[in-house]
CSV table of N, CA and C in Angstrom, one decimal:
chain,number,residue,atom,x,y,z
A,8,MET,N,31.4,-6.7,-0.9
A,8,MET,CA,30.0,-6.7,-0.6
A,8,MET,C,29.4,-5.4,-1.3
A,9,ASN,N,28.3,-5.6,-2.0
A,9,ASN,CA,27.5,-4.5,-2.6
A,9,ASN,C,26.6,-3.8,-1.7
A,10,ASN,N,26.9,-2.5,-1.4
A,10,ASN,CA,26.1,-1.7,-0.5
A,10,ASN,C,25.0,-1.0,-1.2
A,11,ASN,N,24.8,-1.2,-2.5
A,11,ASN,CA,23.7,-0.5,-3.3
A,11,ASN,C,22.6,-1.5,-3.4
A,12,TRP,N,21.4,-1.1,-3.0
A,12,TRP,CA,20.2,-2.0,-3.0
A,12,TRP,C,19.1,-1.4,-3.9
A,13,TRP,N,18.5,-2.3,-4.6
A,13,TRP,CA,17.3,-2.1,-5.4
A,13,TRP,C,16.0,-2.4,-4.6
A,14,LEU,N,15.0,-1.5,-4.8
A,14,LEU,CA,13.7,-1.9,-4.4
A,14,LEU,C,12.9,-2.1,-5.7
A,15,TYR,N,12.1,-3.1,-5.7
A,15,TYR,CA,11.4,-3.5,-6.9
A,15,TYR,C,10.0,-4.0,-6.6
A,16,ILE,N,9.1,-3.8,-7.6
A,16,ILE,CA,7.8,-4.4,-7.6
A,16,ILE,C,7.6,-5.2,-8.9
A,17,ILE,N,7.3,-6.5,-8.7
A,17,ILE,CA,7.1,-7.4,-9.8
A,17,ILE,C,5.6,-7.7,-9.9
A,18,GLU,N,5.0,-7.7,-11.1
A,18,GLU,CA,3.7,-8.0,-11.3
A,18,GLU,C,3.6,-9.5,-11.8
A,19,SER,N,2.7,-10.3,-11.2
A,19,SER,CA,2.6,-11.7,-11.6
A,19,SER,C,1.5,-11.8,-12.7
A,20,THR,N,1.5,-12.9,-13.3
A,20,THR,CA,0.6,-13.2,-14.5
A,20,THR,C,-0.9,-13.0,-14.0
A,21,ASP,N,-1.2,-13.2,-12.7
A,21,ASP,CA,-2.5,-13.1,-12.2
A,21,ASP,C,-2.9,-11.6,-11.8
A,22,GLY,N,-1.9,-10.7,-12.0
A,22,GLY,CA,-2.2,-9.3,-11.7
A,22,GLY,C,-1.8,-8.9,-10.3
A,23,THR,N,-1.4,-9.8,-9.5
A,23,THR,CA,-1.0,-9.5,-8.1
A,23,THR,C,0.5,-9.0,-8.2
A,24,ARG,N,0.9,-8.3,-7.1
A,24,ARG,CA,2.2,-7.7,-7.1
A,24,ARG,C,3.0,-8.1,-5.9
A,25,TYR,N,4.3,-8.2,-6.1
A,25,TYR,CA,5.3,-8.5,-5.1
A,25,TYR,C,6.3,-7.4,-4.9
A,26,THR,N,6.5,-6.9,-3.7
A,26,THR,CA,7.5,-5.9,-3.5
A,26,THR,C,8.7,-6.5,-2.7
A,27,GLY,N,9.9,-6.2,-3.2
A,27,GLY,CA,11.0,-6.7,-2.5
A,27,GLY,C,12.3,-5.8,-2.7
A,28,ILE,N,13.4,-6.3,-2.0
A,28,ILE,CA,14.6,-5.5,-2.2
A,28,ILE,C,15.7,-6.6,-2.4
A,29,THR,N,16.8,-6.1,-3.1
A,29,THR,CA,17.9,-6.9,-3.4
A,29,THR,C,19.2,-6.1,-3.6
A,30,ASN,N,20.3,-6.7,-3.5
A,30,ASN,CA,21.6,-6.0,-3.9
A,30,ASN,C,22.1,-6.6,-5.2
A,31,HIS,N,21.3,-7.5,-5.8
A,31,HIS,CA,21.7,-8.1,-7.1
A,31,HIS,C,20.4,-8.4,-7.9
A,32,LEU,N,19.9,-7.4,-8.6
A,32,LEU,CA,18.6,-7.4,-9.2
A,32,LEU,C,18.5,-8.6,-10.2
A,33,LEU,N,19.4,-8.8,-11.1
A,33,LEU,CA,19.3,-9.8,-12.1
A,33,LEU,C,19.2,-11.2,-11.4
A,34,LYS,N,20.1,-11.5,-10.5
A,34,LYS,CA,20.1,-12.7,-9.8
A,34,LYS,C,18.8,-13.0,-9.1
A,35,ARG,N,18.3,-12.0,-8.4
A,35,ARG,CA,17.0,-12.1,-7.7
A,35,ARG,C,15.9,-12.4,-8.6
A,36,CYS,N,15.8,-11.6,-9.7
A,36,CYS,CA,14.7,-11.9,-10.7
A,36,CYS,C,14.8,-13.3,-11.3
A,37,GLN,N,16.0,-13.7,-11.5
A,37,GLN,CA,16.1,-15.1,-12.0
A,37,GLN,C,15.6,-16.1,-11.0
A,38,ALA,N,15.9,-15.9,-9.7
A,38,ALA,CA,15.5,-16.8,-8.7
A,38,ALA,C,13.9,-16.8,-8.6
A,39,HIS,N,13.3,-15.6,-8.7
A,39,HIS,CA,11.9,-15.5,-8.7
A,39,HIS,C,11.3,-16.3,-9.9
A,40,CYS,N,11.9,-16.1,-11.0
A,40,CYS,CA,11.4,-16.8,-12.2
A,40,CYS,C,11.5,-18.3,-12.1
A,41,ASN,N,12.4,-18.8,-11.3
A,41,ASN,CA,12.6,-20.2,-11.0
A,41,ASN,C,11.8,-20.7,-9.8
A,42,GLY,N,11.0,-19.8,-9.2
A,42,GLY,CA,10.2,-20.2,-8.1
A,42,GLY,C,11.0,-20.3,-6.8
A,43,GLU,N,12.1,-19.7,-6.8
A,43,GLU,CA,13.0,-19.7,-5.6
A,43,GLU,C,13.0,-18.4,-4.9
A,44,GLY,N,13.6,-18.3,-3.7
A,44,GLY,CA,13.7,-17.1,-3.0
A,44,GLY,C,12.5,-16.8,-2.2
A,45,ALA,N,11.5,-16.1,-2.7
A,45,ALA,CA,10.3,-15.7,-2.0
A,45,ALA,C,9.3,-16.8,-2.1
A,46,LYS,N,8.6,-17.1,-1.0
A,46,LYS,CA,7.6,-18.1,-1.0
A,46,LYS,C,6.4,-17.7,-2.0
A,47,TYR,N,6.2,-16.4,-2.1
A,47,TYR,CA,5.2,-15.9,-3.0
A,47,TYR,C,5.3,-16.5,-4.4
A,48,PHE,N,6.5,-16.6,-4.9
A,48,PHE,CA,6.6,-17.1,-6.3
A,48,PHE,C,6.7,-18.6,-6.4
A,49,ARG,N,6.4,-19.3,-5.4
A,49,ARG,CA,6.2,-20.8,-5.5
A,49,ARG,C,4.9,-21.1,-6.1
A,50,SER,N,3.9,-20.2,-5.9
A,50,SER,CA,2.6,-20.4,-6.4
A,50,SER,C,2.1,-19.4,-7.5
A,51,LYS,N,3.0,-18.4,-7.7
A,51,LYS,CA,2.7,-17.3,-8.7
A,51,LYS,C,3.8,-17.3,-9.8
A,52,THR,N,3.5,-16.8,-10.9
A,52,THR,CA,4.4,-16.7,-12.0
A,52,THR,C,4.7,-15.2,-12.3
A,53,PRO,N,6.0,-14.8,-12.0
A,53,PRO,CA,6.3,-13.4,-12.3
A,53,PRO,C,6.2,-13.1,-13.8
A,54,GLU,N,5.7,-11.9,-14.1
A,54,GLU,CA,5.5,-11.5,-15.5
A,54,GLU,C,6.5,-10.4,-15.8
A,55,LYS,N,6.5,-9.3,-15.0
A,55,LYS,CA,7.3,-8.2,-15.4
A,55,LYS,C,7.6,-7.3,-14.2
A,56,ILE,N,8.7,-6.6,-14.2
A,56,ILE,CA,9.1,-5.6,-13.2
A,56,ILE,C,8.3,-4.3,-13.6
A,57,VAL,N,7.5,-3.8,-12.6
A,57,VAL,CA,6.7,-2.6,-12.9
A,57,VAL,C,7.2,-1.4,-12.2
A,58,TYR,N,8.2,-1.6,-11.3
A,58,TYR,CA,8.7,-0.4,-10.5
A,58,TYR,C,10.0,-0.7,-10.0
A,59,LEU,N,10.9,0.3,-10.0
A,59,LEU,CA,12.3,0.2,-9.5
A,59,LEU,C,12.7,1.5,-8.8
A,60,GLU,N,13.5,1.3,-7.7
A,60,GLU,CA,14.2,2.4,-7.1
A,60,GLU,C,15.6,2.0,-6.8
A,61,TYR,N,16.5,2.9,-7.1
A,61,TYR,CA,18.0,2.6,-6.9
A,61,TYR,C,18.7,3.9,-6.9
A,62,PRO,N,19.7,4.2,-6.1
A,62,PRO,CA,20.3,3.3,-5.2
A,62,PRO,C,19.8,3.5,-3.7
A,63,HIS,N,19.8,2.5,-3.0
A,63,HIS,CA,19.5,2.5,-1.6
A,63,HIS,C,20.6,1.8,-0.8
A,64,ASN,N,20.7,2.1,0.5
A,64,ASN,CA,21.5,1.2,1.3
A,64,ASN,C,20.5,0.2,1.9
A,65,ARG,N,21.0,-0.8,2.6
A,65,ARG,CA,20.1,-1.8,3.1
A,65,ARG,C,19.0,-1.3,3.9
A,66,SER,N,19.3,-0.3,4.8
A,66,SER,CA,18.4,0.2,5.8
A,66,SER,C,17.3,1.0,5.0
A,67,SER,N,17.7,1.9,4.1
A,67,SER,CA,16.7,2.7,3.5
A,67,SER,C,15.8,1.9,2.5
A,68,ALA,N,16.4,0.9,1.9
A,68,ALA,CA,15.6,0.0,1.0
A,68,ALA,C,14.5,-0.8,1.8
A,69,SER,N,14.9,-1.2,3.0
A,69,SER,CA,14.0,-1.9,3.9
A,69,SER,C,12.8,-1.0,4.3
A,70,LYS,N,13.2,0.2,4.7
A,70,LYS,CA,12.2,1.2,5.2
A,70,LYS,C,11.2,1.5,4.0
A,71,GLN,N,11.8,1.7,2.8
A,71,GLN,CA,10.9,2.0,1.7
A,71,GLN,C,10.0,0.8,1.3
A,72,GLU,N,10.6,-0.4,1.4
A,72,GLU,CA,9.8,-1.6,1.1
A,72,GLU,C,8.6,-1.6,2.0
A,73,ILE,N,8.8,-1.4,3.3
A,73,ILE,CA,7.7,-1.4,4.3
A,73,ILE,C,6.7,-0.4,4.0
A,74,ALA,N,7.2,0.8,3.6
A,74,ALA,CA,6.2,1.9,3.3
A,74,ALA,C,5.4,1.6,2.1
A,75,ILE,N,6.0,1.0,1.0
A,75,ILE,CA,5.2,0.6,-0.2
A,75,ILE,C,4.2,-0.5,0.2
A,76,LYS,N,4.6,-1.5,1.0
A,76,LYS,CA,3.7,-2.6,1.3
A,76,LYS,C,2.5,-2.1,2.1
A,77,LYS,N,2.6,-0.9,2.8
A,77,LYS,CA,1.5,-0.4,3.5
A,77,LYS,C,0.5,0.4,2.6
A,78,LEU,N,0.9,0.7,1.4
A,78,LEU,CA,0.0,1.4,0.4
A,78,LEU,C,-1.1,0.5,0.0
A,79,ASN,N,-2.2,1.1,-0.3
A,79,ASN,CA,-3.3,0.2,-0.8
A,79,ASN,C,-3.1,0.0,-2.3
A,80,ARG,N,-3.9,-0.8,-2.9
A,80,ARG,CA,-3.7,-1.1,-4.4
A,80,ARG,C,-3.7,0.1,-5.2
A,81,GLN,N,-4.6,1.0,-5.0
A,81,GLN,CA,-4.8,2.2,-5.8
A,81,GLN,C,-3.5,3.1,-5.7
A,82,GLN,N,-3.0,3.2,-4.5
A,82,GLN,CA,-1.8,4.0,-4.3
A,82,GLN,C,-0.6,3.4,-4.9
A,83,LYS,N,-0.5,2.1,-4.9
A,83,LYS,CA,0.6,1.4,-5.6
A,83,LYS,C,0.5,1.6,-7.1
A,84,GLN,N,-0.8,1.5,-7.6
A,84,GLN,CA,-1.0,1.7,-9.0
A,84,GLN,C,-0.5,3.1,-9.4
A,85,GLN,N,-0.8,4.1,-8.6
A,85,GLN,CA,-0.4,5.5,-8.9
A,85,GLN,C,1.1,5.6,-8.9
A,86,LEU,N,1.8,4.9,-8.0
A,86,LEU,CA,3.3,4.9,-7.9
A,86,LEU,C,3.8,4.3,-9.2
A,87,ILE,N,3.3,3.2,-9.6
A,87,ILE,CA,3.7,2.5,-10.8
A,87,ILE,C,3.4,3.4,-12.1
A,88,LEU,N,2.3,4.0,-12.1
A,88,LEU,CA,1.9,4.9,-13.2
A,88,LEU,C,2.9,6.0,-13.4
A,89,GLU,N,3.3,6.7,-12.3
A,89,GLU,CA,4.2,7.8,-12.3
A,89,GLU,C,5.6,7.3,-12.7
A,90,PHE,N,6.0,6.1,-12.3
A,90,PHE,CA,7.3,5.5,-12.7
A,90,PHE,C,7.3,5.3,-14.2
A,91,THR,N,6.2,4.7,-14.7
A,91,THR,CA,6.0,4.4,-16.2
A,91,THR,C,6.1,5.7,-17.0
A,92,HIS,N,5.5,6.8,-16.5
A,92,HIS,CA,5.5,8.1,-17.2
A,92,HIS,C,7.0,8.6,-17.2
A,93,GLN,N,7.7,8.4,-16.1
A,93,GLN,CA,9.1,8.9,-16.1
A,93,GLN,C,9.9,8.1,-17.1
A,94,LEU,N,9.7,6.8,-17.2
A,94,LEU,CA,10.4,6.1,-18.2
A,94,LEU,C,10.1,6.5,-19.6
A,95,GLN,N,8.8,6.8,-19.9
A,95,GLN,CA,8.4,7.2,-21.2
A,95,GLN,C,9.0,8.6,-21.6
A,96,ASP,N,9.0,9.5,-20.6
A,96,ASP,CA,9.6,10.8,-20.8
A,96,ASP,C,11.1,10.7,-21.1
A,97,CYS,N,11.8,9.8,-20.4
A,97,CYS,CA,13.2,9.5,-20.6
A,97,CYS,C,13.4,9.0,-22.0
A,98,ASP,N,12.5,8.0,-22.5
A,98,ASP,CA,12.6,7.5,-23.8
A,98,ASP,C,12.4,8.5,-24.9
A,99,ARG,N,11.4,9.4,-24.7
A,99,ARG,CA,11.2,10.4,-25.7
A,99,ARG,C,12.4,11.4,-25.8
A,100,SER,N,12.9,11.8,-24.6
A,100,SER,CA,14.0,12.7,-24.7
A,100,SER,C,15.3,12.1,-25.3
A,101,SER,N,15.5,10.8,-25.1
A,101,SER,CA,16.7,10.2,-25.8
A,101,SER,C,16.5,10.1,-27.3
A,102,LYS,N,15.3,10.1,-27.8
A,102,LYS,CA,15.1,10.0,-29.2
A,102,LYS,C,15.2,11.4,-29.9
A,103,THR,N,15.1,12.5,-29.1
A,103,THR,CA,15.2,13.8,-29.6
A,103,THR,C,16.6,14.4,-29.5
A,104,SER,N,17.5,13.7,-28.8
A,104,SER,CA,18.9,14.2,-28.6
A,104,SER,C,19.8,13.7,-29.7
């Protein structure tokens, strides 16, 4: 059993976002793309993952999921923006090494 959990935010083609947790990210994303798993994706089309956190245990992932779901849209946007900047910084530093 995998005790490492991912927390993720997926943006749909209509600009709305879904926050979830999983212990198998690829399998869960494939399920979302197939309209399975979360009821949310039965009527929405996932476009891209915009935020990730890893590793968590099940308990901390659930607590963080709840905390993120309580954020307003602007606060979630700020979280995603900071995450994107971290990825860009990582990409730049890998090119200079």
